[in-house]
Amino acid sequence: MKTVIIKYNAGNVQSVMYALDRIGASYLLTDDEAEIRSADKVIFPGVGEASTAMAYLRERGLDRVIPSLKQPVLGTCVGMQLLCRYSEEGDTTCMGVFDVDVRRFPATPGFKVPHMGWNGLTELKGPLTEGLPDNAYVYFVHSYCADVCPETTAVCNYVRPFSAMLQKENFYAAQFHAEISGNIGQRILENFLKIDL
């Protein structure tokens, strides 16, 4: 099985590579369109700021490649946000795979932004959550989040309920860092690699 990690200026690729190494999965880190299209699975990680990341993807034509992929694609953190319709961060038009907007957490007494640390997942559904206990804890670092919508497959409640995971057809996404979320994150990555369309 050929797994590709998309290489771009917002990728937290080292931790994703380590996580795949831990589960014995081979992978290729690339921004080459032909390599990406020929992969069995594609991982689209991300840390950083949405508008800068989208500009970089547009420069390389990856903003049209990624939404057109037919194999299973997993976007994480900023990768998930860039798969949404729009982000308030930098007033950014994103790729629109998921028909939902990404908004900043509102200032709320008793809650720090960015949301940083371990938090539970509820309302789990879909193949990525197979075998996870309700309220499974995963690691978040973010100031922006996607609203709950029909494509939501897991919810987290911090300041307000938001989409911790999304799925639409062959596109899967997680707001948290699965690659550093211990056994739960490992199970999510293993579940992704097992998906057979």
Short mmCIF file of N, CA and C in Angstrom, two decimals, residues 37-185:
data_model
loop_
_atom_site.label_atom_id
_atom_site.label_comp_id
_atom_site.label_asym_id
_atom_site.label_seq_id
_atom_site.Cartn_x
_atom_site.Cartn_y
_atom_site.Cartn_z
N ARG A 37 -1.57 11.48 -6.73
CA ARG A 37 -2.71 10.83 -7.39
C ARG A 37 -2.58 9.31 -7.43
N SER A 38 -1.35 8.79 -7.45
CA SER A 38 -1.15 7.34 -7.53
C SER A 38 -1.15 6.66 -6.17
N ALA A 39 -1.28 7.44 -5.08
CA ALA A 39 -1.25 6.85 -3.73
C ALA A 39 -2.54 6.10 -3.43
N ASP A 40 -2.44 5.11 -2.55
CA ASP A 40 -3.63 4.41 -2.04
C ASP A 40 -4.31 5.22 -0.95
N LYS A 41 -3.50 5.93 -0.14
CA LYS A 41 -4.01 6.77 0.94
C LYS A 41 -3.20 8.06 0.94
N VAL A 42 -3.85 9.16 1.30
CA VAL A 42 -3.19 10.46 1.35
C VAL A 42 -3.45 11.09 2.71
N ILE A 43 -2.37 11.57 3.35
CA ILE A 43 -2.48 12.28 4.62
C ILE A 43 -2.07 13.73 4.39
N PHE A 44 -2.95 14.64 4.81
CA PHE A 44 -2.78 16.08 4.61
C PHE A 44 -2.72 16.75 5.98
N PRO A 45 -1.52 16.78 6.59
CA PRO A 45 -1.41 17.34 7.94
C PRO A 45 -1.33 18.86 7.88
N GLY A 46 -1.21 19.50 9.02
CA GLY A 46 -1.04 20.94 9.00
C GLY A 46 -0.94 21.58 10.36
N VAL A 47 -0.01 22.50 10.47
CA VAL A 47 0.06 23.42 11.61
C VAL A 47 0.30 24.80 11.02
N GLY A 48 -0.04 25.84 11.76
CA GLY A 48 0.23 27.18 11.26
C GLY A 48 -1.03 27.94 10.95
N GLU A 49 -0.93 28.82 9.95
CA GLU A 49 -1.96 29.81 9.69
C GLU A 49 -2.61 29.54 8.33
N ALA A 50 -3.93 29.65 8.28
CA ALA A 50 -4.71 29.19 7.12
C ALA A 50 -4.40 29.95 5.84
N SER A 51 -4.35 31.29 5.87
CA SER A 51 -4.20 32.04 4.61
C SER A 51 -2.84 31.79 3.98
N THR A 52 -1.79 31.72 4.78
CA THR A 52 -0.44 31.45 4.26
C THR A 52 -0.38 30.05 3.65
N ALA A 53 -0.97 29.09 4.35
CA ALA A 53 -0.97 27.71 3.86
C ALA A 53 -1.75 27.60 2.54
N MET A 54 -2.92 28.25 2.45
CA MET A 54 -3.70 28.20 1.21
C MET A 54 -2.96 28.86 0.06
N ALA A 55 -2.27 29.96 0.33
CA ALA A 55 -1.50 30.65 -0.72
C ALA A 55 -0.43 29.71 -1.27
N TYR A 56 0.24 29.00 -0.39
CA TYR A 56 1.29 28.05 -0.80
C TYR A 56 0.69 26.93 -1.66
N LEU A 57 -0.46 26.39 -1.22
CA LEU A 57 -1.12 25.32 -1.98
C LEU A 57 -1.53 25.83 -3.37
N ARG A 58 -2.05 27.06 -3.44
CA ARG A 58 -2.46 27.62 -4.73
C ARG A 58 -1.26 27.79 -5.67
N GLU A 59 -0.14 28.26 -5.13
CA GLU A 59 1.07 28.45 -5.95
C GLU A 59 1.49 27.15 -6.63
N ARG A 60 1.28 26.03 -5.96
CA ARG A 60 1.71 24.73 -6.47
C ARG A 60 0.60 23.93 -7.13
N GLY A 61 -0.60 24.52 -7.20
CA GLY A 61 -1.72 23.83 -7.82
C GLY A 61 -2.33 22.73 -6.96
N LEU A 62 -1.88 22.63 -5.71
CA LEU A 62 -2.39 21.57 -4.84
C LEU A 62 -3.82 21.87 -4.37
N ASP A 63 -4.24 23.12 -4.45
CA ASP A 63 -5.61 23.48 -4.07
C ASP A 63 -6.64 22.87 -5.02
N ARG A 64 -6.24 22.52 -6.24
CA ARG A 64 -7.16 21.83 -7.16
C ARG A 64 -6.92 20.32 -7.14
N VAL A 65 -5.69 19.91 -6.85
CA VAL A 65 -5.38 18.47 -6.80
C VAL A 65 -6.09 17.80 -5.63
N ILE A 66 -5.94 18.36 -4.44
CA ILE A 66 -6.44 17.70 -3.22
C ILE A 66 -7.95 17.44 -3.28
N PRO A 67 -8.79 18.45 -3.61
CA PRO A 67 -10.24 18.18 -3.62
C PRO A 67 -10.68 17.18 -4.70
N SER A 68 -9.83 16.95 -5.70
CA SER A 68 -10.21 16.05 -6.79
C SER A 68 -9.77 14.60 -6.55
N LEU A 69 -9.11 14.34 -5.42
CA LEU A 69 -8.61 12.99 -5.15
C LEU A 69 -9.77 12.02 -4.92
N LYS A 70 -9.58 10.77 -5.34
CA LYS A 70 -10.62 9.74 -5.22
C LYS A 70 -10.30 8.70 -4.15
N GLN A 71 -9.05 8.64 -3.72
CA GLN A 71 -8.67 7.68 -2.68
C GLN A 71 -8.94 8.28 -1.29
N PRO A 72 -8.89 7.49 -0.23
CA PRO A 72 -9.08 8.06 1.12
C PRO A 72 -8.04 9.13 1.43
N VAL A 73 -8.51 10.27 1.92
CA VAL A 73 -7.68 11.41 2.28
C VAL A 73 -7.98 11.75 3.73
N LEU A 74 -6.93 11.95 4.53
CA LEU A 74 -7.09 12.33 5.94
C LEU A 74 -6.42 13.69 6.15
N GLY A 75 -7.22 14.70 6.48
CA GLY A 75 -6.69 16.02 6.83
C GLY A 75 -6.67 16.16 8.34
N THR A 76 -5.57 16.68 8.88
CA THR A 76 -5.49 16.87 10.33
C THR A 76 -5.15 18.32 10.67
N CYS A 77 -5.74 18.79 11.75
CA CYS A 77 -5.54 20.14 12.30
C CYS A 77 -5.78 21.19 11.21
N VAL A 78 -4.78 21.99 10.85
CA VAL A 78 -5.00 22.99 9.80
C VAL A 78 -5.36 22.31 8.49
N GLY A 79 -4.86 21.09 8.26
CA GLY A 79 -5.25 20.34 7.07
C GLY A 79 -6.76 20.15 7.01
N MET A 80 -7.38 19.86 8.15
CA MET A 80 -8.84 19.74 8.20
C MET A 80 -9.48 21.09 7.87
N GLN A 81 -8.99 22.16 8.47
CA GLN A 81 -9.59 23.47 8.27
C GLN A 81 -9.51 23.90 6.80
N LEU A 82 -8.41 23.57 6.13
CA LEU A 82 -8.24 23.95 4.73
C LEU A 82 -9.17 23.17 3.81
N LEU A 83 -9.66 22.02 4.28
CA LEU A 83 -10.63 21.24 3.51
C LEU A 83 -12.05 21.80 3.65
N CYS A 84 -12.23 22.75 4.57
CA CYS A 84 -13.55 23.36 4.77
C CYS A 84 -13.77 24.48 3.75
N ARG A 85 -14.91 25.13 3.83
CA ARG A 85 -15.31 26.13 2.83
C ARG A 85 -14.56 27.45 3.01
N TYR A 86 -14.43 27.87 4.27
CA TYR A 86 -13.91 29.21 4.57
C TYR A 86 -13.35 29.21 5.98
N SER A 87 -12.29 30.00 6.21
CA SER A 87 -11.76 30.19 7.56
C SER A 87 -11.69 31.67 7.89
N GLU A 88 -12.14 32.01 9.09
CA GLU A 88 -12.00 33.40 9.56
C GLU A 88 -10.53 33.78 9.71
N GLU A 89 -9.67 32.80 9.88
CA GLU A 89 -8.24 33.09 10.05
C GLU A 89 -7.69 33.63 8.73
N GLY A 90 -7.35 34.90 8.71
CA GLY A 90 -6.85 35.53 7.50
C GLY A 90 -7.91 35.72 6.43
N ASP A 91 -9.20 35.59 6.80
CA ASP A 91 -10.31 35.77 5.85
C ASP A 91 -10.06 34.91 4.60
N THR A 92 -9.95 33.61 4.82
CA THR A 92 -9.43 32.69 3.81
C THR A 92 -10.50 31.82 3.16
N THR A 93 -10.58 31.88 1.84
CA THR A 93 -11.38 30.91 1.09
C THR A 93 -10.57 29.63 1.00
N CYS A 94 -11.15 28.54 1.48
CA CYS A 94 -10.43 27.27 1.52
C CYS A 94 -10.91 26.36 0.38
N MET A 95 -10.69 25.06 0.48
CA MET A 95 -10.94 24.17 -0.66
C MET A 95 -12.38 23.70 -0.80
N GLY A 96 -13.20 23.83 0.25
CA GLY A 96 -14.62 23.56 0.11
C GLY A 96 -15.04 22.12 -0.01
N VAL A 97 -14.19 21.20 0.40
CA VAL A 97 -14.60 19.78 0.40
C VAL A 97 -15.75 19.61 1.40
N PHE A 98 -15.56 20.16 2.60
CA PHE A 98 -16.60 20.12 3.62
C PHE A 98 -17.36 21.45 3.58
N ASP A 99 -18.67 21.38 3.56
CA ASP A 99 -19.52 22.56 3.43
C ASP A 99 -19.77 23.19 4.80
N VAL A 100 -18.69 23.69 5.40
CA VAL A 100 -18.76 24.25 6.74
C VAL A 100 -17.67 25.31 6.88
N ASP A 101 -17.91 26.30 7.71
CA ASP A 101 -16.94 27.37 7.93
C ASP A 101 -16.16 27.11 9.22
N VAL A 102 -14.97 27.70 9.26
CA VAL A 102 -14.08 27.60 10.42
C VAL A 102 -14.05 28.97 11.08
N ARG A 103 -14.40 29.00 12.38
CA ARG A 103 -14.49 30.27 13.09
C ARG A 103 -13.59 30.25 14.33
N ARG A 104 -13.15 31.43 14.74
CA ARG A 104 -12.33 31.55 15.95
C ARG A 104 -13.20 31.29 17.17
N PHE A 105 -12.61 30.64 18.17
CA PHE A 105 -13.32 30.51 19.45
C PHE A 105 -13.60 31.91 19.99
N PRO A 106 -14.82 32.17 20.45
CA PRO A 106 -15.10 33.49 21.03
C PRO A 106 -14.42 33.61 22.40
N ALA A 107 -14.02 34.83 22.74
CA ALA A 107 -13.46 35.07 24.07
C ALA A 107 -14.53 34.74 25.11
N THR A 108 -14.18 33.85 26.02
CA THR A 108 -15.14 33.37 27.02
C THR A 108 -14.44 33.25 28.36
N PRO A 109 -14.96 33.87 29.42
CA PRO A 109 -14.32 33.76 30.73
C PRO A 109 -14.13 32.29 31.13
N GLY A 110 -12.94 31.98 31.63
CA GLY A 110 -12.65 30.63 32.10
C GLY A 110 -12.09 29.71 31.02
N PHE A 111 -12.02 30.17 29.77
CA PHE A 111 -11.50 29.35 28.67
C PHE A 111 -10.34 30.08 28.00
N LYS A 112 -9.23 29.38 27.85
CA LYS A 112 -8.08 29.95 27.17
C LYS A 112 -8.15 29.62 25.68
N VAL A 113 -7.72 30.57 24.88
CA VAL A 113 -7.57 30.35 23.44
C VAL A 113 -6.13 30.71 23.11
N PRO A 114 -5.36 29.81 22.50
CA PRO A 114 -5.82 28.59 21.85
C PRO A 114 -6.26 27.50 22.83
N HIS A 115 -7.16 26.65 22.31
CA HIS A 115 -7.54 25.41 23.00
C HIS A 115 -6.34 24.48 22.87
N MET A 116 -5.70 24.20 24.00
CA MET A 116 -4.48 23.42 23.97
C MET A 116 -4.54 22.37 25.07
N GLY A 117 -4.49 21.10 24.67
CA GLY A 117 -4.48 20.03 25.64
C GLY A 117 -5.43 18.91 25.27
N TRP A 118 -5.66 18.02 26.23
CA TRP A 118 -6.46 16.82 26.01
C TRP A 118 -7.94 17.12 26.24
N ASN A 119 -8.77 16.60 25.36
CA ASN A 119 -10.20 16.78 25.50
C ASN A 119 -10.92 15.58 24.89
N GLY A 120 -12.16 15.36 25.35
CA GLY A 120 -12.90 14.16 24.95
C GLY A 120 -13.70 14.34 23.67
N LEU A 121 -13.93 13.21 22.99
CA LEU A 121 -14.74 13.15 21.78
C LEU A 121 -16.07 12.48 22.09
N THR A 122 -17.15 13.03 21.58
CA THR A 122 -18.47 12.43 21.75
C THR A 122 -19.15 12.34 20.38
N GLU A 123 -20.31 11.66 20.37
CA GLU A 123 -21.11 11.50 19.14
C GLU A 123 -20.28 10.90 18.00
N LEU A 124 -19.56 9.83 18.33
CA LEU A 124 -18.65 9.20 17.37
C LEU A 124 -19.41 8.40 16.34
N LYS A 125 -19.00 8.54 15.07
CA LYS A 125 -19.55 7.70 14.01
C LYS A 125 -18.53 7.64 12.87
N GLY A 126 -18.69 6.64 12.01
CA GLY A 126 -17.81 6.51 10.86
C GLY A 126 -16.64 5.58 11.12
N PRO A 127 -15.96 5.18 10.04
CA PRO A 127 -14.91 4.16 10.15
C PRO A 127 -13.68 4.59 10.95
N LEU A 128 -13.37 5.87 11.02
CA LEU A 128 -12.18 6.28 11.78
C LEU A 128 -12.36 6.10 13.28
N THR A 129 -13.60 6.10 13.74
CA THR A 129 -13.85 6.00 15.18
C THR A 129 -14.13 4.57 15.64
N GLU A 130 -14.04 3.63 14.71
CA GLU A 130 -14.30 2.23 15.07
C GLU A 130 -13.38 1.78 16.20
N GLY A 131 -13.97 1.22 17.24
CA GLY A 131 -13.20 0.71 18.38
C GLY A 131 -12.83 1.76 19.41
N LEU A 132 -13.26 3.00 19.22
CA LEU A 132 -12.95 4.04 20.21
C LEU A 132 -14.04 4.10 21.26
N PRO A 133 -13.67 4.31 22.53
CA PRO A 133 -14.69 4.51 23.55
C PRO A 133 -15.27 5.91 23.42
N ASP A 134 -16.55 6.07 23.81
CA ASP A 134 -17.11 7.42 23.84
C ASP A 134 -16.32 8.23 24.85
N ASN A 135 -16.12 9.48 24.56
CA ASN A 135 -15.31 10.39 25.37
C ASN A 135 -13.83 10.04 25.33
N ALA A 136 -13.38 9.41 24.24
CA ALA A 136 -11.96 9.15 24.04
C ALA A 136 -11.21 10.48 24.03
N TYR A 137 -10.07 10.52 24.72
CA TYR A 137 -9.31 11.77 24.83
C TYR A 137 -8.24 11.85 23.75
N VAL A 138 -8.16 13.05 23.12
CA VAL A 138 -7.17 13.33 22.08
C VAL A 138 -6.58 14.71 22.34
N TYR A 139 -5.48 15.02 21.64
CA TYR A 139 -4.73 16.24 21.92
C TYR A 139 -5.00 17.33 20.88
N PHE A 140 -5.45 18.48 21.36
CA PHE A 140 -5.79 19.63 20.51
C PHE A 140 -4.81 20.79 20.73
N VAL A 141 -4.54 21.53 19.65
CA VAL A 141 -3.87 22.83 19.72
C VAL A 141 -4.46 23.67 18.60
N HIS A 142 -5.42 24.55 18.90
CA HIS A 142 -6.05 25.35 17.85
C HIS A 142 -6.84 26.51 18.45
N SER A 143 -6.97 27.56 17.64
CA SER A 143 -7.76 28.73 18.01
C SER A 143 -9.02 28.86 17.16
N TYR A 144 -9.08 28.07 16.08
CA TYR A 144 -10.20 28.10 15.14
C TYR A 144 -10.79 26.70 15.04
N CYS A 145 -12.09 26.62 14.78
CA CYS A 145 -12.72 25.31 14.69
C CYS A 145 -13.91 25.35 13.74
N ALA A 146 -14.23 24.18 13.20
CA ALA A 146 -15.38 24.05 12.29
C ALA A 146 -16.64 23.83 13.11
N ASP A 147 -17.71 24.46 12.68
CA ASP A 147 -19.00 24.28 13.33
C ASP A 147 -19.45 22.82 13.21
N VAL A 148 -20.36 22.41 14.09
CA VAL A 148 -21.00 21.10 13.96
C VAL A 148 -21.92 21.17 12.73
N CYS A 149 -21.89 20.13 11.91
CA CYS A 149 -22.63 20.13 10.64
C CYS A 149 -23.01 18.69 10.29
N PRO A 150 -23.75 18.46 9.22
CA PRO A 150 -24.13 17.09 8.87
C PRO A 150 -22.94 16.16 8.60
N GLU A 151 -21.77 16.72 8.27
CA GLU A 151 -20.58 15.90 7.98
C GLU A 151 -19.75 15.61 9.23
N THR A 152 -20.20 16.08 10.39
CA THR A 152 -19.48 15.86 11.65
C THR A 152 -19.55 14.39 12.05
N THR A 153 -18.39 13.81 12.38
CA THR A 153 -18.35 12.41 12.85
C THR A 153 -17.83 12.29 14.28
N ALA A 154 -17.44 13.40 14.89
CA ALA A 154 -17.10 13.44 16.31
C ALA A 154 -17.19 14.89 16.76
N VAL A 155 -17.66 15.08 17.97
CA VAL A 155 -17.85 16.42 18.53
C VAL A 155 -16.95 16.57 19.75
N CYS A 156 -16.40 17.77 19.90
CA CYS A 156 -15.71 18.14 21.13
C CYS A 156 -16.40 19.40 21.64
N ASN A 157 -16.44 19.55 22.96
CA ASN A 157 -17.06 20.73 23.54
C ASN A 157 -16.02 21.51 24.31
N TYR A 158 -15.61 22.64 23.74
CA TYR A 158 -14.70 23.56 24.41
C TYR A 158 -15.17 24.95 24.01
N VAL A 159 -15.61 25.73 24.94
CA VAL A 159 -16.30 27.00 24.72
C VAL A 159 -17.68 26.73 24.12
N ARG A 160 -17.71 25.95 23.04
CA ARG A 160 -18.96 25.56 22.38
C ARG A 160 -18.71 24.22 21.69
N PRO A 161 -19.75 23.48 21.35
CA PRO A 161 -19.53 22.24 20.59
C PRO A 161 -18.98 22.57 19.20
N PHE A 162 -17.99 21.79 18.76
CA PHE A 162 -17.43 21.98 17.42
C PHE A 162 -17.10 20.62 16.81
N SER A 163 -16.86 20.63 15.50
CA SER A 163 -16.52 19.39 14.80
C SER A 163 -15.09 18.99 15.10
N ALA A 164 -14.93 17.90 15.84
CA ALA A 164 -13.59 17.37 16.08
C ALA A 164 -13.16 16.48 14.92
N MET A 165 -14.15 15.88 14.23
CA MET A 165 -13.88 15.06 13.06
C MET A 165 -14.98 15.28 12.03
N LEU A 166 -14.60 15.15 10.76
CA LEU A 166 -15.54 15.29 9.65
C LEU A 166 -15.34 14.14 8.66
N GLN A 167 -16.38 13.80 7.92
CA GLN A 167 -16.24 12.88 6.80
C GLN A 167 -17.24 13.21 5.71
N LYS A 168 -16.75 13.20 4.47
CA LYS A 168 -17.60 13.32 3.29
C LYS A 168 -16.98 12.45 2.21
N GLU A 169 -17.70 11.40 1.84
CA GLU A 169 -17.23 10.46 0.83
C GLU A 169 -15.84 9.95 1.21
N ASN A 170 -14.82 10.17 0.38
CA ASN A 170 -13.48 9.64 0.64
C ASN A 170 -12.62 10.58 1.48
N PHE A 171 -13.20 11.70 1.94
CA PHE A 171 -12.44 12.68 2.72
C PHE A 171 -12.77 12.55 4.20
N TYR A 172 -11.72 12.42 5.00
CA TYR A 172 -11.81 12.28 6.45
C TYR A 172 -10.96 13.39 7.07
N ALA A 173 -11.36 13.87 8.23
CA ALA A 173 -10.59 14.95 8.84
C ALA A 173 -10.71 14.92 10.35
N ALA A 174 -9.64 15.37 11.00
CA ALA A 174 -9.58 15.45 12.46
C ALA A 174 -8.96 16.78 12.85
N GLN A 175 -9.62 17.53 13.73
CA GLN A 175 -9.08 18.80 14.20
C GLN A 175 -7.89 18.59 15.14
N PHE A 176 -7.89 17.51 15.85
CA PHE A 176 -6.83 17.23 16.82
C PHE A 176 -5.62 16.60 16.12
N HIS A 177 -4.56 16.46 16.88
CA HIS A 177 -3.34 15.84 16.37
C HIS A 177 -3.38 14.34 16.69
N ALA A 178 -3.89 13.55 15.76
CA ALA A 178 -3.95 12.10 15.97
C ALA A 178 -2.55 11.53 16.21
N GLU A 179 -1.56 12.11 15.55
CA GLU A 179 -0.20 11.56 15.60
C GLU A 179 0.45 11.70 16.97
N ILE A 180 -0.11 12.56 17.84
CA ILE A 180 0.44 12.68 19.20
C ILE A 180 -0.65 12.45 20.25
N SER A 181 -1.69 11.71 19.86
CA SER A 181 -2.81 11.44 20.77
C SER A 181 -2.78 10.02 21.33
N GLY A 182 -1.59 9.48 21.55
CA GLY A 182 -1.44 8.19 22.22
C GLY A 182 -2.12 7.05 21.49
N ASN A 183 -2.65 6.10 22.28
CA ASN A 183 -3.28 4.91 21.70
C ASN A 183 -4.53 5.24 20.89
N ILE A 184 -5.27 6.25 21.32
CA ILE A 184 -6.48 6.64 20.59
C ILE A 184 -6.10 7.16 19.20
N GLY A 185 -5.12 8.04 19.16
CA GLY A 185 -4.65 8.57 17.88
C GLY A 185 -4.10 7.48 16.98
#
